[in-house]
PDB file of C-alpha atoms in Angstrom:
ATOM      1  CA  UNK A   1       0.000   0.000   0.000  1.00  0.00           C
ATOM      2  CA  UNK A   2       1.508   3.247  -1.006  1.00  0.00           C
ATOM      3  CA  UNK A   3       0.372   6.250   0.779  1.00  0.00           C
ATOM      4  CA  UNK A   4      -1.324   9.569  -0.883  1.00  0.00           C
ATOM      5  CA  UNK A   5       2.206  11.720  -0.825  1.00  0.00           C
ATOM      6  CA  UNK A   6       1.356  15.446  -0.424  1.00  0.00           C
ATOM      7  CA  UNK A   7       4.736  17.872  -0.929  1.00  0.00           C
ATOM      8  CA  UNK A   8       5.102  20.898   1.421  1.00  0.00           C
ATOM      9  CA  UNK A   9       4.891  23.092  -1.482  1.00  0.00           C
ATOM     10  CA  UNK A  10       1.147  21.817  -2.478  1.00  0.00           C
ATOM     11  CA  UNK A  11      -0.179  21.215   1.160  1.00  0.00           C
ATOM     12  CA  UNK A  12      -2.245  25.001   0.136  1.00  0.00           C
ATOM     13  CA  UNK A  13      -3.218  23.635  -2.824  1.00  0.00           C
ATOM     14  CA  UNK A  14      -4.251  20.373  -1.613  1.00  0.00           C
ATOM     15  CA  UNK A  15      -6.170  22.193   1.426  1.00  0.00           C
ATOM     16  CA  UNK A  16      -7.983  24.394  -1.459  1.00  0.00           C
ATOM     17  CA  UNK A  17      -8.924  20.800  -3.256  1.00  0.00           C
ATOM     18  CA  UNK A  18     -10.393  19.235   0.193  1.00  0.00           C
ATOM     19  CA  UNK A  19     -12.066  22.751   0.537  1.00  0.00           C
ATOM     20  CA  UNK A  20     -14.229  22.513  -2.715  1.00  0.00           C
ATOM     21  CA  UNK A  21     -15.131  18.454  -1.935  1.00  0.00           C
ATOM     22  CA  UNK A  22     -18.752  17.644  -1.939  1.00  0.00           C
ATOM     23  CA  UNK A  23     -17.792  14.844   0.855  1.00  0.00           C
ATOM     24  CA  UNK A  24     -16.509  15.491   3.491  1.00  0.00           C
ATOM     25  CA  UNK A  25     -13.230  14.577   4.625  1.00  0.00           C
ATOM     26  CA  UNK A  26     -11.361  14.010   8.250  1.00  0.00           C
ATOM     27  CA  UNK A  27      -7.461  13.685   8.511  1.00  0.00           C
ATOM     28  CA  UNK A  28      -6.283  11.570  11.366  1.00  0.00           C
ATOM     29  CA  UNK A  29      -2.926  10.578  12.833  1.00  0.00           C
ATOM     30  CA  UNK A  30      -2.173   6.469  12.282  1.00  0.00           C
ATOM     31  CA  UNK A  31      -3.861   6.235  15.972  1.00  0.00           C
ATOM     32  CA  UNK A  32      -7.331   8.123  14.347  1.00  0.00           C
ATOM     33  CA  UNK A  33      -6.936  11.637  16.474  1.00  0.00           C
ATOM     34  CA  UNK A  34      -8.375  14.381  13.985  1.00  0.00           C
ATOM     35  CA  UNK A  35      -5.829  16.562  13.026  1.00  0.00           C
ATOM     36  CA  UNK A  36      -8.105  18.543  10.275  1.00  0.00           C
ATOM     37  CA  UNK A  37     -11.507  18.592   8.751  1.00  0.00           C
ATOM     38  CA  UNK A  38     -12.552  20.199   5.209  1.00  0.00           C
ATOM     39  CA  UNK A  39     -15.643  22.668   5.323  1.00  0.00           C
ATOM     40  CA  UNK A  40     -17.788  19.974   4.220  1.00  0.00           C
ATOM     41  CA  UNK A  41     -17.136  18.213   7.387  1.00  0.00           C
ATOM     42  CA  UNK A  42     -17.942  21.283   9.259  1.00  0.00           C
ATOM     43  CA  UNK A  43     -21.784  21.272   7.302  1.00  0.00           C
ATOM     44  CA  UNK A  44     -22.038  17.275   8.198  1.00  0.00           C
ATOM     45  CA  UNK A  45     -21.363  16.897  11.990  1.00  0.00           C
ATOM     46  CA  UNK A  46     -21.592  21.004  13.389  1.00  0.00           C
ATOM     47  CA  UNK A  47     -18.595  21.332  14.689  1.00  0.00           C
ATOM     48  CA  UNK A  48     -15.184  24.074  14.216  1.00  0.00           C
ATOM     49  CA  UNK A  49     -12.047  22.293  13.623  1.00  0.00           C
ATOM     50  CA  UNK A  50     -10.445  23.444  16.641  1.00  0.00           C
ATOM     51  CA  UNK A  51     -13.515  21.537  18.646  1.00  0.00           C
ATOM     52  CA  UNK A  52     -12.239  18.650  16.851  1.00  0.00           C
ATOM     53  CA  UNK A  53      -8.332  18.597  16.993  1.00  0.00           C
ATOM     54  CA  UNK A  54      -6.866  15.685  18.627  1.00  0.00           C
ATOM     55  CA  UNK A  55      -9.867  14.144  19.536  1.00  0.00           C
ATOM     56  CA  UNK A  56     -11.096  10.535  18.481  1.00  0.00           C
ATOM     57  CA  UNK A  57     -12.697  10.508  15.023  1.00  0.00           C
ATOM     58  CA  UNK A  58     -15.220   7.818  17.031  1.00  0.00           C
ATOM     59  CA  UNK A  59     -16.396  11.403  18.051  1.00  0.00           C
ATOM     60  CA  UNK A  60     -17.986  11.918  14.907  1.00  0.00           C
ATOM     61  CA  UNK A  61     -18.528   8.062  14.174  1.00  0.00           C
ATOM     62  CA  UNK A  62     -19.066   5.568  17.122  1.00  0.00           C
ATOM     63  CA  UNK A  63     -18.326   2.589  15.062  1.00  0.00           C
ATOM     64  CA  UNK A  64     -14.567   3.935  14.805  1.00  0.00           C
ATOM     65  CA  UNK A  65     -13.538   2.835  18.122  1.00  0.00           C
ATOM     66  CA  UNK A  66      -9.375   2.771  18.253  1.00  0.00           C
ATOM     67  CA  UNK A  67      -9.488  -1.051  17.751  1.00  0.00           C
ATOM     68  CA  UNK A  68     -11.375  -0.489  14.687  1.00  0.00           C
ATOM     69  CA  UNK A  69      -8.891   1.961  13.254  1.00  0.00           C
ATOM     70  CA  UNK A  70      -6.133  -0.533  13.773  1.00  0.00           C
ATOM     71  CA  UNK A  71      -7.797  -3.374  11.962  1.00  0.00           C
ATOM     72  CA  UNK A  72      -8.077  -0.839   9.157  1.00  0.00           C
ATOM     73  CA  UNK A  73      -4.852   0.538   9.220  1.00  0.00           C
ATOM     74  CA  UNK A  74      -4.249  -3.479   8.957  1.00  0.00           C
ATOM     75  CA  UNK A  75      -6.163  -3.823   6.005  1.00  0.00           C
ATOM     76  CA  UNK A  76      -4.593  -0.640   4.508  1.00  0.00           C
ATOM     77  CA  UNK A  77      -1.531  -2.153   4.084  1.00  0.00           C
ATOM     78  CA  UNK A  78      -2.564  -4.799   1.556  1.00  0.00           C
ATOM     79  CA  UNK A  79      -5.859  -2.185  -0.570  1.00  0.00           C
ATOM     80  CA  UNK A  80      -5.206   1.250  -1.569  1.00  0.00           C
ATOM     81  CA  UNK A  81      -8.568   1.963   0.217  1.00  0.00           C
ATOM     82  CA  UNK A  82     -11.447   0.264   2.271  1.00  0.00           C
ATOM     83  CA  UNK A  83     -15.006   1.119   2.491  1.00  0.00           C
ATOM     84  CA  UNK A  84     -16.637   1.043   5.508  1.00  0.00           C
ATOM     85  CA  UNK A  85     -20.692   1.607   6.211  1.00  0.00           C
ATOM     86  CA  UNK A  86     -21.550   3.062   9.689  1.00  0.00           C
ATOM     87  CA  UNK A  87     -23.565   5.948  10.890  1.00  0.00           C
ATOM     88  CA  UNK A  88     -21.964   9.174  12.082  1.00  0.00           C
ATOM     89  CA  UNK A  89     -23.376  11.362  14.731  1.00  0.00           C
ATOM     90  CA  UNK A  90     -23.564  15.081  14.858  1.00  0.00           C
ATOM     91  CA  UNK A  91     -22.990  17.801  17.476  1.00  0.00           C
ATOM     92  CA  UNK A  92     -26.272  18.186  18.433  1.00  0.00           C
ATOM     93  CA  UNK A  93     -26.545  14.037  18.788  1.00  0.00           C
ATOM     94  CA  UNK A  94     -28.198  13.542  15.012  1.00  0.00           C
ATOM     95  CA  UNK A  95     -27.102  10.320  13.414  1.00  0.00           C
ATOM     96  CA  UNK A  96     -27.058   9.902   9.704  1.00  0.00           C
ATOM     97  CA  UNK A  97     -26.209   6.899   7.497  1.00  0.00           C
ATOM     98  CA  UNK A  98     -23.246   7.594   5.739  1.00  0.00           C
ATOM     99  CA  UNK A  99     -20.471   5.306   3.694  1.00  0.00           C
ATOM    100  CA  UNK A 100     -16.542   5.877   4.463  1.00  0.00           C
ATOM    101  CA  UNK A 101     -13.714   5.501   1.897  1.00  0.00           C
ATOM    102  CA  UNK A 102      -9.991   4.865   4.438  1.00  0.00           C
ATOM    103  CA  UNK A 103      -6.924   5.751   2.598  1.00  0.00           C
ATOM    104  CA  UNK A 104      -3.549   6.462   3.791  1.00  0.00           C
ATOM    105  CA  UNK A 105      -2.098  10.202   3.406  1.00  0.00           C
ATOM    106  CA  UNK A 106       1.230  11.205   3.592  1.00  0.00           C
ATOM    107  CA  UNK A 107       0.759  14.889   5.434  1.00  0.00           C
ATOM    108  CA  UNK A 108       2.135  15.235   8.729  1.00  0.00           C
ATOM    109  CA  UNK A 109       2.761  11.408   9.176  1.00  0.00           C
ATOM    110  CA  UNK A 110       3.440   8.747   6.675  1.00  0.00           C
ATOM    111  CA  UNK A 111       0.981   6.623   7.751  1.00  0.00           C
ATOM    112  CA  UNK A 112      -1.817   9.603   8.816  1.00  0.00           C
ATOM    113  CA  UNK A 113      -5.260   8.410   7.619  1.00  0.00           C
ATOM    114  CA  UNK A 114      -7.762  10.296   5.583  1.00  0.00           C
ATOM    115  CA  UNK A 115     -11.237   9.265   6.110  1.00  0.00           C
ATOM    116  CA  UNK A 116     -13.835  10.061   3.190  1.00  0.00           C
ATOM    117  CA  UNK A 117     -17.537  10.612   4.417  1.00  0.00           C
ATOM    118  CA  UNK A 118     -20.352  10.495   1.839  1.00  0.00           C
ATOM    119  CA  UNK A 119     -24.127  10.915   3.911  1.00  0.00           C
ATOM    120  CA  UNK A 120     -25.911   8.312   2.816  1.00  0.00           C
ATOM    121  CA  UNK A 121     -28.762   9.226   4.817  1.00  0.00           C
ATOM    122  CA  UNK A 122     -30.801  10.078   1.691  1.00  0.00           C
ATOM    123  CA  UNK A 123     -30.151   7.045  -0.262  1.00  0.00           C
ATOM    124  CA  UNK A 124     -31.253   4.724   2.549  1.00  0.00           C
ATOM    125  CA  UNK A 125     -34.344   6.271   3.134  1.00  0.00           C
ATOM    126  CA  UNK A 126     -35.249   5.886  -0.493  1.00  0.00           C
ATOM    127  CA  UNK A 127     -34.151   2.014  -0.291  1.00  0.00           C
ATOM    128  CA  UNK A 128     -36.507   1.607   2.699  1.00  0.00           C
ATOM    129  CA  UNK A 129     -39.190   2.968   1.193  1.00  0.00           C
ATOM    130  CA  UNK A 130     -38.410   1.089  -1.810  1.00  0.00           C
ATOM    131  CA  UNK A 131     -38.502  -2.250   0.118  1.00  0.00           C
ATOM    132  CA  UNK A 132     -41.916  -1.393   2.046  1.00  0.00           C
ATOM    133  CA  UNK A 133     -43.381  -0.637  -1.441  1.00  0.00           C
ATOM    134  CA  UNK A 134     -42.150  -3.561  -3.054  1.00  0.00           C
ATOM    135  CA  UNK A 135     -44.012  -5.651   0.173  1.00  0.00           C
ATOM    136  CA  UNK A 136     -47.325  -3.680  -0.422  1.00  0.00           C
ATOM    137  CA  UNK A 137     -47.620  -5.176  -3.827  1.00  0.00           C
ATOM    138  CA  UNK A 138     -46.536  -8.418  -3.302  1.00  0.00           C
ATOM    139  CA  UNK A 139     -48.984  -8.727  -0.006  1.00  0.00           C
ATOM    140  CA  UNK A 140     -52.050  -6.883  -1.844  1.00  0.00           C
ATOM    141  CA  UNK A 141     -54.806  -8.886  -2.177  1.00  0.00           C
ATOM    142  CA  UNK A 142     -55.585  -7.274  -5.781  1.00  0.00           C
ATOM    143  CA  UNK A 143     -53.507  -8.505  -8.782  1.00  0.00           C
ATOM    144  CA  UNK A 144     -51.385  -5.593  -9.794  1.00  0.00           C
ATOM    145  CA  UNK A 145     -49.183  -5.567 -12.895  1.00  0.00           C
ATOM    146  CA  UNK A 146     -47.104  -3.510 -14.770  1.00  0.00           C
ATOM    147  CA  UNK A 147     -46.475  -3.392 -18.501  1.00  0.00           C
ATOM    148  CA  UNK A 148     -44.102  -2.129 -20.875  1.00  0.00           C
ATOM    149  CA  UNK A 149     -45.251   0.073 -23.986  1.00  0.00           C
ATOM    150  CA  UNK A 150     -45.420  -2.767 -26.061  1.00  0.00           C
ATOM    151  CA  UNK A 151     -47.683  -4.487 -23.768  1.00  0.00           C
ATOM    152  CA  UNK A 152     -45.430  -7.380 -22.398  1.00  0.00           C
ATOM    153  CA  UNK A 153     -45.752  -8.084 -18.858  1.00  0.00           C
ATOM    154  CA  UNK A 154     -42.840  -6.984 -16.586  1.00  0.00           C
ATOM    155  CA  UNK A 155     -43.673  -6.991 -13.341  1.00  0.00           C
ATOM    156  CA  UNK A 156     -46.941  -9.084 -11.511  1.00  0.00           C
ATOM    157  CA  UNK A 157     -47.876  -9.441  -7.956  1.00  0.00           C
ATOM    158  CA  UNK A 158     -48.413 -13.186  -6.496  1.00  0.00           C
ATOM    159  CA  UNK A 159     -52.709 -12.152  -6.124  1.00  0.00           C
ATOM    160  CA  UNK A 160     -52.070 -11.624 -10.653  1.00  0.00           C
ATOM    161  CA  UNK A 161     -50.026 -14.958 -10.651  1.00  0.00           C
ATOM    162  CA  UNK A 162     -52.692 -16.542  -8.757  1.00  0.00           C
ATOM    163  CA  UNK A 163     -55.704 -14.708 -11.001  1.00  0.00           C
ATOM    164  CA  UNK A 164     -54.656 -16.225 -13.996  1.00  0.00           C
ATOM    165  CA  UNK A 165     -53.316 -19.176 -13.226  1.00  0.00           C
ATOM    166  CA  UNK A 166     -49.275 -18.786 -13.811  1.00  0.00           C
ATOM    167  CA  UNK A 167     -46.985 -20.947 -11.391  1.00  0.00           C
ATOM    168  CA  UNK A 168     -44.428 -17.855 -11.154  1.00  0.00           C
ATOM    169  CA  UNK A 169     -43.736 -14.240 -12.026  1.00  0.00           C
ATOM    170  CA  UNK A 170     -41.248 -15.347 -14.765  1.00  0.00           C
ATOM    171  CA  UNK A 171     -44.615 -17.314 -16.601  1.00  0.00           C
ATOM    172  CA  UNK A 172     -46.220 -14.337 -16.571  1.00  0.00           C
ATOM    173  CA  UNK A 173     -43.355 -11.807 -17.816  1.00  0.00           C
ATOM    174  CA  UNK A 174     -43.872 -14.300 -21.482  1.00  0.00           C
ATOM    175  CA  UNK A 175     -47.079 -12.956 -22.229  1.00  0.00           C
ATOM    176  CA  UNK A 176     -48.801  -9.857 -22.517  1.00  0.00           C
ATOM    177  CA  UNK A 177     -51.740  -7.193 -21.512  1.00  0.00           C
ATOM    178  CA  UNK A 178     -53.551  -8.220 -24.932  1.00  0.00           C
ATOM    179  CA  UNK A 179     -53.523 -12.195 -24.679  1.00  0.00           C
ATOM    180  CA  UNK A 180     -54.703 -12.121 -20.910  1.00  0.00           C
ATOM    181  CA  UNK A 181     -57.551  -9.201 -21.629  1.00  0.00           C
ATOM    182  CA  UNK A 182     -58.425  -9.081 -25.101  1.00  0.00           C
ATOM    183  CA  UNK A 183     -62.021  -7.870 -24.788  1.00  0.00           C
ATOM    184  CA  UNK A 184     -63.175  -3.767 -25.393  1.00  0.00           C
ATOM    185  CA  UNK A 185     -63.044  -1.682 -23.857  1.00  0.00           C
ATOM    186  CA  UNK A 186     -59.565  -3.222 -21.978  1.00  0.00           C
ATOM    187  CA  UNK A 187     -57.302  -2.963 -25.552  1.00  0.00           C
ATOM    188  CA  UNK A 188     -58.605   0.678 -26.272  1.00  0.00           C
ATOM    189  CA  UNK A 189     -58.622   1.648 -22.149  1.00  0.00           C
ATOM    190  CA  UNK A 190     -54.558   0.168 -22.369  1.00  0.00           C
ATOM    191  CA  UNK A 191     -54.083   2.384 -25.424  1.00  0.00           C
ATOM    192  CA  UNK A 192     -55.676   5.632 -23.334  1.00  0.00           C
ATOM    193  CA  UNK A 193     -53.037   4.926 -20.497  1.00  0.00           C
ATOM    194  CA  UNK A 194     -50.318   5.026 -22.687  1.00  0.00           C
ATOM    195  CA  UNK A 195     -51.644   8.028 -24.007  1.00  0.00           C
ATOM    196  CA  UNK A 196     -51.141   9.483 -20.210  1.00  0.00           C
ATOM    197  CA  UNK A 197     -55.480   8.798 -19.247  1.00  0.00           C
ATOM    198  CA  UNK A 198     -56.391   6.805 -16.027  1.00  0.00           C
ATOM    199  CA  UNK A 199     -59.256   4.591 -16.768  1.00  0.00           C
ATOM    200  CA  UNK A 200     -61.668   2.541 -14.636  1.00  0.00           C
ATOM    201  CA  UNK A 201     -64.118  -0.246 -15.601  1.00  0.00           C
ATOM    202  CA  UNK A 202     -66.734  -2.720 -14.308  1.00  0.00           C
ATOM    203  CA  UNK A 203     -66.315  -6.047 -16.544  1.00  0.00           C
ATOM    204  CA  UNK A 204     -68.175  -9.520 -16.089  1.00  0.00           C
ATOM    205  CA  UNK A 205     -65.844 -12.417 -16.023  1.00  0.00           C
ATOM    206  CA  UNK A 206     -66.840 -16.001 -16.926  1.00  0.00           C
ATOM    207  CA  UNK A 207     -65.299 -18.264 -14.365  1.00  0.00           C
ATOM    208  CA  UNK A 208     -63.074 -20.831 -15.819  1.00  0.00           C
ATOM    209  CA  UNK A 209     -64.906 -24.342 -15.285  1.00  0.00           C
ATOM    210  CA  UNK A 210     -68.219 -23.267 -14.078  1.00  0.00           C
ATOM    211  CA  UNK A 211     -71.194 -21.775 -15.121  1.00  0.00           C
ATOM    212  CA  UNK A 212     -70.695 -18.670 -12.904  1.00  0.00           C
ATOM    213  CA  UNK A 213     -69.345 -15.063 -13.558  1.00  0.00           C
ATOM    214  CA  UNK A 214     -68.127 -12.800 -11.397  1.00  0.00           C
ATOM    215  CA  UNK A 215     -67.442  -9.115 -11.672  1.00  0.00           C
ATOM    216  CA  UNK A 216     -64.185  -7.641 -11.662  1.00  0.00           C
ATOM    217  CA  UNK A 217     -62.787  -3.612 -11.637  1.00  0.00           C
ATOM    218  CA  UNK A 218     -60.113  -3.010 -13.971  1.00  0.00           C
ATOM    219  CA  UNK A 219     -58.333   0.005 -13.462  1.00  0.00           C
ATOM    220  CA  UNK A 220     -55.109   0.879 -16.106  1.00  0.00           C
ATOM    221  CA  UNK A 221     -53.181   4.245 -15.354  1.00  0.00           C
ATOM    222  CA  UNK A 222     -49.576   5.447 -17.748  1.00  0.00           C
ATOM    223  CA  UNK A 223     -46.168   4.165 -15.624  1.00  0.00           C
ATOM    224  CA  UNK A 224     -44.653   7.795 -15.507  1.00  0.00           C
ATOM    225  CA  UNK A 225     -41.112   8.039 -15.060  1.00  0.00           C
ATOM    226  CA  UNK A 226     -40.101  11.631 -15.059  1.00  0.00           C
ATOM    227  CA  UNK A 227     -42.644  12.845 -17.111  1.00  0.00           C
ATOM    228  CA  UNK A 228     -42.884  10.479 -20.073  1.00  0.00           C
ATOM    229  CA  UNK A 229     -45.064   7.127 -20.328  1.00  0.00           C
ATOM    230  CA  UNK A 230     -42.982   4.217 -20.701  1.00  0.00           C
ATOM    231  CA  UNK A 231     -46.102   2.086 -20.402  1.00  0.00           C
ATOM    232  CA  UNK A 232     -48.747   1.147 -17.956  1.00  0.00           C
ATOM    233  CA  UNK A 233     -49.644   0.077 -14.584  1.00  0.00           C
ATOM    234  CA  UNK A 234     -52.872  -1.502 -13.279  1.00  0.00           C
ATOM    235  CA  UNK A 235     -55.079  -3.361 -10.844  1.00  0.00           C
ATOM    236  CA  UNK A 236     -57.855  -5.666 -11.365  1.00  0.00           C
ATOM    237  CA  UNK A 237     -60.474  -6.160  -8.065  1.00  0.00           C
ATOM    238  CA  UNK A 238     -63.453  -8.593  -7.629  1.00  0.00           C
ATOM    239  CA  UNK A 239     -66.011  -7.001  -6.820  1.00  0.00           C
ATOM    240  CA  UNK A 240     -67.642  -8.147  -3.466  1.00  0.00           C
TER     241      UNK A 240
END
């Protein structure tokens, strides 16, 4: 592992580089005592640089205990860098997600360590939400689908799988909107959706092996991303 190698002559001009980073950025001696912070690092955890020199960087994130540093420092010696994920905590006690690039720099010490904070905290709340979305559909008791422009099937909930009798999701990603509901007004209502309209209809459904029928709300809306259609998105209910 060869350390970052800073000459006296561009320490200025390296401090004016850290200065303009969107991350933030804390240098540490080998043992992980701060010796400087970029302005970015200020924004992130509230505190002046002087608050901050010589102390711990577990200050400013817990899971950097000293024994933690020296396993890095460890694992410095054989990667360039290592990437940690942990959650730093500000001055006034916030805590925020946030992923950590550890490199070595040579500034006051050969072996000083520069620690590369990116909040996270964004991102994560965007995957959870992601993840409790993606468990609404598949525990909804309607069948909800989406389809590309063309009409093909590419995504189905287990209550669609179940509806129309296909063993898994990947069954149902081989056909599409116009095989499974072929009957007016669903082709022209699939057409309007692409078109940007939301449409909602009542249809009567013969029940497969029996004389019965059953009635059924079929509702098709566009699949906006940004703000074009790439195709459409839908639910179909039995009615009670």
């Amino acid at each position: 592992m060869t350390p970052i190698f800073v000459p006296k002559d561009r320490k200025s001009l390296f401090r004016q580089f850290l200065g303009g980073m969107y991350d933030a950025v804390v240098i540490t001696d080998p043992n992980g005592h701060i010796l400087e912070i970029n302005p970015r690092a200020k924004e992130f955890f509230g505190y002046e640089e002087e608050e901050l020199v010589d102390r711990p960087v577990s200050l400013l994130v817990p899971g950097l205990a000293a024994a933690v540093v020296q396993r890095i420092r460890c694992g410095l010696e054989a990667d360039r860098h290592i990437i940690v994920d942990a959650n730093g905590r500000a001055k006034d006690g916030a805590k925020f997600a946030c992923e950590i690039a550890v490199s070595v720099i040579d500034l006051a010490d050969p072996d000083d360590l520069v620690f590369t904070i990116r909040n996270i905290e964004r991102r994560r709340k965007v995957r959870d939400m992601l993840r409790a979305k993606e468990n609404a559909f598949r525990l909804a008791r309607e069948a909800l689908f989406v389809c590309d422009a063309s009409g093909t099937f590419t995504y189905v909930n287990p209550a669609f799988c179940e509806m129309f009798g296909f063993a898994a999701e990947e069954e149902a990603r081989e056909h599409a909107f116009a095989e499974l509901m072929p009957d007016e007004p669903l082709p022209a209502n699939f057409r309007k959706a692409l078109a940007g309209e939301k449409t909602t209809v009542d249809i009567v459904s013969e029940v497969e092996d029996s004389d019965a029928s059953e009635e059924i709300v079929v509702t098709l809306a566009p699949n906006m991303v940004g703000r074009k259609v790439r195709g459409v998105v839908g639910s179909i209910v039995r009615s009670e």
